[in-house]
Tab-separated table of C-alpha atoms in Angstrom:
chain	number	residue	atom	x	y	z
R	5	MET	CA	-84.189	-102.571	-16.371
R	6	THR	CA	-84.478	-99.433	-18.500
R	7	GLU	CA	-81.240	-97.938	-17.209
R	8	HIS	CA	-79.332	-100.855	-18.710
R	9	PHE	CA	-81.067	-100.537	-22.067
R	10	VAL	CA	-78.077	-98.835	-23.692
R	11	GLN	CA	-74.807	-100.642	-23.199
R	12	PRO	CA	-72.242	-98.029	-22.098
R	13	ALA	CA	-69.560	-97.593	-24.709
R	14	GLN	CA	-66.078	-98.609	-23.668
R	15	MET	CA	-64.040	-95.466	-23.088
R	16	PRO	CA	-60.917	-95.267	-25.254
R	17	GLU	CA	-57.702	-95.750	-23.295
R	18	HIS	CA	-56.314	-92.274	-23.796
R	19	ILE	CA	-59.430	-90.791	-22.168
R	20	VAL	CA	-59.689	-93.159	-19.220
R	21	PRO	CA	-56.343	-94.900	-18.829
R	22	PRO	CA	-56.387	-98.132	-16.815
R	23	GLU	CA	-54.879	-97.845	-13.362
R	24	HIS	CA	-51.118	-97.714	-13.441
R	25	ILE	CA	-49.327	-99.315	-10.507
R	26	VAL	CA	-46.033	-97.508	-9.959
R	27	PRO	CA	-43.345	-99.961	-8.786
R	28	LYS	CA	-42.134	-99.535	-5.209
R	29	LYS	CA	-38.547	-98.965	-6.299
R	30	VAL	CA	-39.631	-95.825	-8.182
R	31	TYR	CA	-41.127	-94.426	-4.971
R	32	PHE	CA	-37.929	-95.178	-3.050
R	33	ALA	CA	-35.772	-93.610	-5.778
R	34	ILE	CA	-37.885	-90.431	-5.688
R	35	PHE	CA	-37.712	-90.395	-1.890
R	36	PHE	CA	-33.907	-90.568	-1.874
R	37	ALA	CA	-33.704	-87.924	-4.598
R	38	LEU	CA	-35.911	-85.598	-2.529
R	39	ILE	CA	-33.842	-86.149	0.622
R	40	ALA	CA	-30.597	-85.581	-1.319
R	41	LEU	CA	-31.957	-82.372	-2.856
R	42	THR	CA	-33.004	-81.168	0.609
R	43	ALA	CA	-29.467	-81.782	1.880
R	44	VAL	CA	-28.045	-79.913	-1.123
R	45	THR	CA	-30.316	-76.893	-0.708
R	46	VAL	CA	-29.591	-76.660	3.044
R	47	THR	CA	-25.833	-76.918	2.423
R	48	ILE	CA	-25.877	-74.259	-0.298
R	49	SER	CA	-27.810	-71.888	1.968
R	50	PHE	CA	-24.731	-71.636	4.226
R	51	PHE	CA	-22.655	-70.142	1.401
R	52	ASP	CA	-23.154	-66.528	0.442
R	53	LEU	CA	-23.889	-66.468	-3.273
R	54	GLY	CA	-25.628	-63.110	-3.277
R	55	ARG	CA	-28.775	-63.124	-5.364
R	56	LEU	CA	-27.997	-66.619	-6.585
R	57	ASN	CA	-28.995	-68.036	-3.182
R	58	ALA	CA	-32.672	-67.395	-3.871
R	59	VAL	CA	-32.396	-68.594	-7.466
R	60	VAL	CA	-30.715	-71.872	-6.492
R	61	ALA	CA	-33.080	-72.537	-3.572
R	62	LEU	CA	-36.177	-71.945	-5.706
R	63	THR	CA	-34.854	-73.969	-8.648
R	64	ILE	CA	-34.275	-76.921	-6.328
R	65	ALA	CA	-37.733	-76.454	-4.785
R	66	VAL	CA	-39.386	-76.431	-8.228
R	67	PHE	CA	-37.452	-79.564	-9.166
R	68	LYS	CA	-38.513	-81.324	-5.955
R	69	ALA	CA	-42.149	-80.316	-6.441
R	70	THR	CA	-42.032	-81.615	-10.020
R	71	LEU	CA	-40.744	-85.006	-8.821
R	72	VAL	CA	-43.555	-85.220	-6.254
R	73	ILE	CA	-46.214	-84.256	-8.806
R	74	LEU	CA	-44.999	-86.580	-11.557
R	75	TYR	CA	-44.306	-89.702	-9.494
R	76	PHE	CA	-45.907	-89.554	-6.030
R	77	MET	CA	-49.035	-87.923	-7.478
R	78	HIS	CA	-48.892	-90.092	-10.627
R	79	LEU	CA	-49.368	-87.187	-13.011
R	80	ARG	CA	-46.962	-88.797	-15.443
R	81	TYR	CA	-49.359	-91.739	-15.727
R	82	SER	CA	-52.607	-89.734	-15.587
R	83	SER	CA	-54.974	-88.956	-18.437
R	84	ARG	CA	-54.265	-86.084	-20.799
R	85	LEU	CA	-57.232	-84.189	-19.371
R	86	THR	CA	-55.795	-84.283	-15.836
R	87	GLN	CA	-52.380	-83.214	-17.130
R	88	VAL	CA	-53.856	-80.253	-19.000
R	89	VAL	CA	-55.881	-79.184	-15.963
R	90	VAL	CA	-52.794	-79.238	-13.725
R	91	ALA	CA	-50.686	-77.378	-16.302
R	92	ALA	CA	-53.400	-74.736	-16.605
R	93	GLY	CA	-53.554	-74.310	-12.837
R	94	VAL	CA	-49.802	-73.807	-12.540
R	95	GLY	CA	-49.875	-71.526	-15.593
R	96	TRP	CA	-52.485	-69.275	-14.036
R	97	LEU	CA	-50.457	-69.080	-10.832
R	98	PHE	CA	-47.524	-67.728	-12.857
R	99	ILE	CA	-49.818	-65.247	-14.619
R	100	MET	CA	-51.003	-63.970	-11.247
R	101	ILE	CA	-47.454	-63.591	-9.929
R	102	ALA	CA	-46.004	-62.145	-13.154
R	103	LEU	CA	-48.705	-59.537	-13.711
R	104	THR	CA	-48.708	-58.418	-10.077
R	105	LEU	CA	-44.915	-58.096	-10.013
R	106	SER	CA	-44.884	-56.249	-13.339
R	107	ASP	CA	-46.928	-53.627	-11.506
R	108	TYR	CA	-45.138	-53.498	-8.139
R	109	LEU	CA	-41.573	-53.811	-9.374
R	110	THR	CA	-41.934	-51.109	-12.046
R	111	ARG	CA	-43.569	-48.447	-9.882
R	112	SER	CA	-40.220	-46.911	-8.988
R	113	TRP	CA	-39.496	-46.383	-12.691
R	114	LEU	CA	-41.995	-43.539	-12.897
C	12	MET	CA	-82.763	-107.128	-11.151
C	13	ALA	CA	-80.893	-109.450	-8.872
C	14	GLU	CA	-78.435	-110.443	-11.607
C	15	ASN	CA	-77.809	-106.787	-12.407
C	16	HIS	CA	-76.892	-106.032	-8.825
C	17	ALA	CA	-74.598	-108.979	-8.675
C	18	ALA	CA	-72.848	-107.745	-11.803
C	19	THR	CA	-72.142	-104.285	-10.362
C	20	PRO	CA	-68.533	-104.193	-9.170
C	21	TYR	CA	-67.956	-103.446	-5.493
C	22	GLY	CA	-67.586	-99.722	-4.816
C	23	LEU	CA	-68.987	-98.580	-8.172
C	24	ALA	CA	-71.474	-95.715	-7.851
C	25	HIS	CA	-74.517	-96.106	-10.079
C	26	HIS	CA	-73.796	-93.024	-12.196
C	27	PHE	CA	-70.474	-94.363	-13.504
C	28	ASP	CA	-69.959	-96.900	-16.264
C	29	SER	CA	-66.865	-98.510	-14.798
C	30	LEU	CA	-64.452	-98.312	-11.896
C	31	ASP	CA	-61.830	-96.860	-14.242
C	32	GLN	CA	-64.181	-94.054	-15.215
C	33	GLN	CA	-65.105	-93.440	-11.585
C	34	ARG	CA	-61.450	-93.294	-10.568
C	35	GLU	CA	-60.681	-90.909	-13.417
C	36	ALA	CA	-63.536	-88.591	-12.369
C	37	GLY	CA	-62.463	-88.693	-8.725
C	38	THR	CA	-58.826	-87.979	-9.550
C	39	LEU	CA	-59.727	-85.081	-11.835
C	40	GLY	CA	-62.085	-83.662	-9.213
C	41	MET	CA	-59.369	-83.825	-6.570
C	42	TRP	CA	-56.898	-82.066	-8.868
C	43	VAL	CA	-59.416	-79.286	-9.533
C	44	PHE	CA	-59.736	-78.830	-5.780
C	45	LEU	CA	-55.954	-78.831	-5.402
C	46	ILE	CA	-55.707	-76.106	-8.051
C	47	THR	CA	-57.994	-73.903	-5.989
C	48	GLU	CA	-55.535	-74.630	-3.169
C	49	ILE	CA	-52.601	-73.666	-5.385
C	50	MET	CA	-54.251	-70.325	-6.096
C	51	PHE	CA	-55.081	-69.898	-2.413
C	52	PHE	CA	-51.522	-70.547	-1.211
C	53	GLY	CA	-50.284	-68.719	-4.316
C	54	GLY	CA	-51.807	-65.495	-3.033
C	55	LEU	CA	-49.816	-65.905	0.174
C	56	PHE	CA	-46.610	-66.648	-1.736
C	57	LEU	CA	-47.231	-63.482	-3.729
C	58	THR	CA	-47.671	-61.533	-0.485
C	59	TYR	CA	-44.354	-62.957	0.671
C	60	ILE	CA	-42.584	-61.886	-2.547
C	61	LEU	CA	-43.969	-58.336	-2.393
C	62	TYR	CA	-43.101	-57.735	1.258
C	63	ARG	CA	-39.719	-59.358	0.875
C	64	SER	CA	-38.866	-56.952	-1.943
C	65	LYS	CA	-40.114	-54.079	0.237
C	66	PHE	CA	-38.348	-55.058	3.503
C	67	PRO	CA	-35.324	-57.184	2.512
C	68	HIS	CA	-33.253	-56.509	5.672
C	69	GLU	CA	-36.133	-57.232	8.007
C	70	PHE	CA	-36.911	-60.494	6.241
C	71	VAL	CA	-33.302	-61.577	6.649
C	72	ALA	CA	-33.357	-60.621	10.330
C	73	GLY	CA	-36.640	-62.448	10.922
C	74	SER	CA	-35.465	-65.499	9.015
C	75	HIS	CA	-32.314	-65.673	11.153
C	76	ALA	CA	-34.438	-66.172	14.249
C	77	LEU	CA	-35.877	-69.402	12.796
C	78	ASP	CA	-34.175	-72.710	13.580
C	79	ILE	CA	-32.880	-74.131	10.310
C	80	ARG	CA	-32.233	-77.545	11.912
C	81	LEU	CA	-35.859	-77.955	12.976
C	82	GLY	CA	-37.000	-76.775	9.544
C	83	ALA	CA	-34.729	-79.243	7.749
C	84	PHE	CA	-35.766	-82.069	10.086
C	85	ASN	CA	-39.431	-81.347	9.397
C	86	THR	CA	-38.771	-81.284	5.658
C	87	ALA	CA	-37.262	-84.768	5.880
C	88	VAL	CA	-40.193	-85.957	8.025
C	89	LEU	CA	-42.708	-84.704	5.470
C	90	ILE	CA	-40.855	-86.242	2.543
C	91	GLY	CA	-40.782	-89.502	4.501
C	92	SER	CA	-44.527	-89.257	5.086
C	93	SER	CA	-45.035	-88.738	1.364
C	94	LEU	CA	-43.080	-91.949	0.737
C	95	THR	CA	-45.191	-93.917	3.225
C	96	MET	CA	-48.375	-92.429	1.707
C	97	ALA	CA	-47.244	-93.448	-1.786
C	98	LEU	CA	-46.549	-96.953	-0.448
C	99	ALA	CA	-49.999	-97.021	1.182
C	100	VAL	CA	-51.496	-96.290	-2.247
C	101	TYR	CA	-49.317	-99.053	-3.707
C	102	TYR	CA	-50.514	-101.613	-1.161
C	103	SER	CA	-54.133	-100.568	-1.689
C	104	GLN	CA	-53.633	-101.215	-5.405
C	105	VAL	CA	-52.241	-104.694	-4.840
C	106	GLY	CA	-54.936	-105.383	-2.255
C	107	SER	CA	-52.831	-105.917	0.879
C	108	ARG	CA	-55.018	-104.741	3.738
C	109	ARG	CA	-52.410	-105.289	6.450
C	110	LEU	CA	-49.669	-103.265	4.752
C	111	LEU	CA	-52.169	-100.592	3.702
C	112	VAL	CA	-53.097	-100.082	7.364
C	113	THR	CA	-49.406	-100.165	8.376
C	114	TYR	CA	-48.347	-97.478	5.920
C	115	LEU	CA	-51.391	-95.275	6.541
C	116	THR	CA	-50.568	-95.390	10.253
C	117	LEU	CA	-46.916	-94.548	9.595
C	118	THR	CA	-47.986	-91.616	7.420
C	119	MET	CA	-50.241	-90.280	10.130
C	120	LEU	CA	-47.544	-90.671	12.780
C	121	LEU	CA	-45.004	-88.798	10.661
C	122	GLY	CA	-47.595	-86.063	10.132
C	123	LEU	CA	-48.028	-85.821	13.901
C	124	VAL	CA	-44.243	-85.651	14.389
C	125	PHE	CA	-44.181	-82.722	11.971
C	126	LEU	CA	-46.950	-80.966	13.911
C	127	GLY	CA	-45.150	-81.640	17.203
C	128	VAL	CA	-41.931	-80.031	15.944
C	129	LYS	CA	-43.967	-77.127	14.583
C	130	GLY	CA	-45.478	-76.804	18.062
C	131	ILE	CA	-41.984	-76.591	19.592
C	132	GLU	CA	-41.066	-73.861	17.108
C	133	TYR	CA	-44.270	-71.922	17.774
C	134	THR	CA	-43.798	-72.153	21.548
C	135	GLU	CA	-40.305	-70.719	21.208
C	136	LYS	CA	-41.678	-67.857	19.095
C	137	PHE	CA	-44.370	-67.048	21.655
C	138	GLU	CA	-41.822	-67.054	24.473
C	139	HIS	CA	-39.610	-64.594	22.588
C	140	HIS	CA	-42.568	-62.326	21.768
C	141	HIS	CA	-42.132	-62.978	18.066
C	142	PHE	CA	-45.804	-63.663	17.539
C	143	PRO	CA	-47.223	-60.602	15.750
C	144	GLY	CA	-49.666	-58.474	17.669
C	145	ALA	CA	-49.692	-56.246	20.734
C	146	ASP	CA	-47.097	-58.451	22.450
C	147	PHE	CA	-44.600	-58.358	19.600
C	148	GLN	CA	-41.083	-57.257	20.539
C	149	TRP	CA	-38.014	-57.086	18.375
C	150	GLU	CA	-34.836	-56.309	20.259
C	151	ASP	CA	-32.811	-53.712	18.391
C	152	PRO	CA	-30.011	-55.669	16.705
C	153	ALA	CA	-27.736	-52.608	16.845
C	154	GLN	CA	-27.578	-53.147	20.605
C	155	ALA	CA	-27.064	-56.869	20.343
C	156	PRO	CA	-23.519	-57.765	21.392
C	157	ALA	CA	-22.710	-60.428	18.809
C	158	LEU	CA	-23.364	-59.122	15.353
C	159	GLU	CA	-21.878	-61.884	13.242
C	160	GLY	CA	-24.488	-64.065	11.676
C	161	ASN	CA	-26.827	-61.129	11.800
C	162	PRO	CA	-26.189	-59.156	8.619
C	163	GLY	CA	-29.368	-57.114	9.036
C	164	ALA	CA	-28.000	-55.424	12.187
C	165	GLY	CA	-28.430	-51.715	12.493
C	166	LYS	CA	-30.859	-51.241	9.630
C	167	VAL	CA	-33.829	-53.204	10.864
C	168	ASP	CA	-37.238	-51.789	11.692
C	169	GLY	CA	-39.018	-54.007	14.223
C	170	ARG	CA	-42.444	-53.289	12.752
C	171	HIS	CA	-41.291	-54.685	9.435
C	172	VAL	CA	-39.859	-57.773	11.104
C	173	GLU	CA	-43.341	-58.164	12.567
C	174	MET	CA	-44.593	-58.283	8.969
C	175	PHE	CA	-42.245	-61.194	8.299
C	176	TYR	CA	-43.735	-62.986	11.279
C	177	TRP	CA	-47.282	-62.249	10.146
C	178	ILE	CA	-46.480	-63.996	6.899
C	179	TYR	CA	-44.560	-66.766	8.678
C	180	PHE	CA	-47.468	-67.563	10.992
C	181	ALA	CA	-50.144	-67.172	8.308
C	182	MET	CA	-48.384	-69.521	5.887
C	183	THR	CA	-47.064	-72.141	8.312
C	184	GLY	CA	-50.322	-71.947	10.288
C	185	LEU	CA	-52.459	-72.635	7.232
C	186	HIS	CA	-50.054	-75.368	6.228
C	187	ALA	CA	-50.327	-76.904	9.713
C	188	LEU	CA	-54.128	-76.707	9.465
C	189	HIS	CA	-53.921	-78.669	6.223
C	190	MET	CA	-51.730	-81.230	7.989
C	191	ILE	CA	-54.292	-81.593	10.788
C	192	ILE	CA	-57.082	-82.101	8.240
C	193	GLY	CA	-54.882	-84.583	6.360
C	194	ALA	CA	-54.135	-86.552	9.538
C	195	GLY	CA	-57.885	-86.657	10.230
C	196	LEU	CA	-58.609	-87.954	6.722
C	197	ILE	CA	-55.964	-90.644	7.132
C	198	ALA	CA	-57.462	-91.650	10.486
C	199	VAL	CA	-60.787	-92.215	8.695
C	200	LEU	CA	-58.999	-94.221	5.985
C	201	ILE	CA	-57.356	-96.417	8.636
C	202	VAL	CA	-60.748	-97.244	10.166
C	203	LEU	CA	-62.220	-98.023	6.739
C	204	ALA	CA	-59.189	-100.100	5.754
C	205	VAL	CA	-59.336	-102.119	8.995
C	206	ARG	CA	-62.999	-102.836	8.242
C	207	GLY	CA	-61.994	-104.133	4.832
C	208	ARG	CA	-63.742	-101.463	2.778
C	209	PHE	CA	-60.961	-101.254	0.196
C	210	THR	CA	-60.084	-103.841	-2.404
C	211	ALA	CA	-57.509	-104.089	-5.167
C	212	GLU	CA	-60.234	-102.830	-7.529
C	213	TYR	CA	-61.805	-100.169	-5.308
C	214	HIS	CA	-59.510	-97.882	-3.304
C	215	MET	CA	-60.152	-94.445	-4.757
C	216	PRO	CA	-60.418	-92.736	-1.326
C	217	VAL	CA	-56.843	-93.819	-0.512
C	218	GLU	CA	-55.600	-92.465	-3.814
C	219	ILE	CA	-57.227	-89.045	-3.665
C	220	THR	CA	-56.303	-88.566	-0.003
C	221	GLY	CA	-52.777	-89.365	-1.136
C	222	LEU	CA	-52.996	-86.560	-3.707
C	223	TYR	CA	-54.014	-84.154	-0.947
C	224	TRP	CA	-51.190	-85.305	1.334
C	225	HIS	CA	-48.546	-84.913	-1.387
C	226	PHE	CA	-49.899	-81.455	-2.201
C	227	VAL	CA	-49.432	-80.375	1.420
C	228	ASP	CA	-45.878	-81.737	1.166
C	229	ILE	CA	-45.283	-79.572	-1.929
C	230	VAL	CA	-46.437	-76.440	-0.094
C	231	TRP	CA	-43.799	-77.154	2.556
C	232	ILE	CA	-41.161	-77.820	-0.104
C	233	PHE	CA	-41.585	-74.142	-1.037
C	234	LEU	CA	-42.136	-72.745	2.458
C	235	PHE	CA	-38.913	-74.243	3.812
C	236	PRO	CA	-36.452	-72.456	1.472
C	237	LEU	CA	-38.456	-69.216	1.429
C	238	LEU	CA	-38.778	-68.860	5.195
C	239	TYR	CA	-35.667	-70.627	6.512
C	240	LEU	CA	-33.006	-70.724	3.791
C	241	ILE	CA	-32.842	-67.761	1.445
C	242	GLY	CA	-32.682	-65.300	4.318
C	243	ARG	CA	-29.306	-66.661	5.450
C	244	HIS	CA	-27.446	-63.902	3.589
C	245	GLU	CA	-28.274	-60.569	2.032
């Protein structure tokens, strides 16, 4: 009985949000957007845009990944803590890439 | 004691106050794991960037030997599997066991289709001696008769193309391994769902497996343009 001596406090909603059920039509909309973006990126790859090819392809990929994270992975409806953790993870990935490239890409300057 | 047990919601572990709190902890834990995965794949993406900037012609030549149609098909298959996984989570939330099992099965099948196509691509690479190692051969493009569609011709070092294929096999291989693990996890979920272990209130395993599956999809969303698309031109 002792473990139930203290009534657990109700967590405030912004810390533990209740489960959010994303409507099916949102999932279908995201699916069609992802398929359309795939078609666009494949089509663009057949045109020679020089350096822009890589920029366009990666911009579309980042956009697609963001849609998956926000809607399929529910991050838009998750708690602030989860959102901060994910943002920090992505942020550190960019730090790793940026600092490494700032070394490698500037070596020829010396 | 008996009343206390009866009051505990189904699926709630004793160290959590509520199912909401338990779900929150599980979701956060899964995201922390996925961030270690981001850093892990991130190191490989960084390797790709560095070697691409070092051997641009060879990366274009290597990329040209990949089949863009199979890559695009697999991208669509994976996006489709992400949709069916999201719908599986939806039906677990509304408590429909039959549709949960249906969509989990569809997700697993689409995952297996992806792996099958990957197997076709790998087989083709082995047959052409494009798998890095002692058997690796890269025919000199300067001697190839048709040069159009092969802008890297004449300035390509086969050993550096081999580097492209090291990265190709390391990244797609690790991605495929994640797919195999994901398909295994979904197989377990299907068994549990058939046995009625999930309810509208308790279905956290479906949700966090879904997070994993979508993450693997995201890795491919980046691999596809990097390996197949941006090497189309120089």
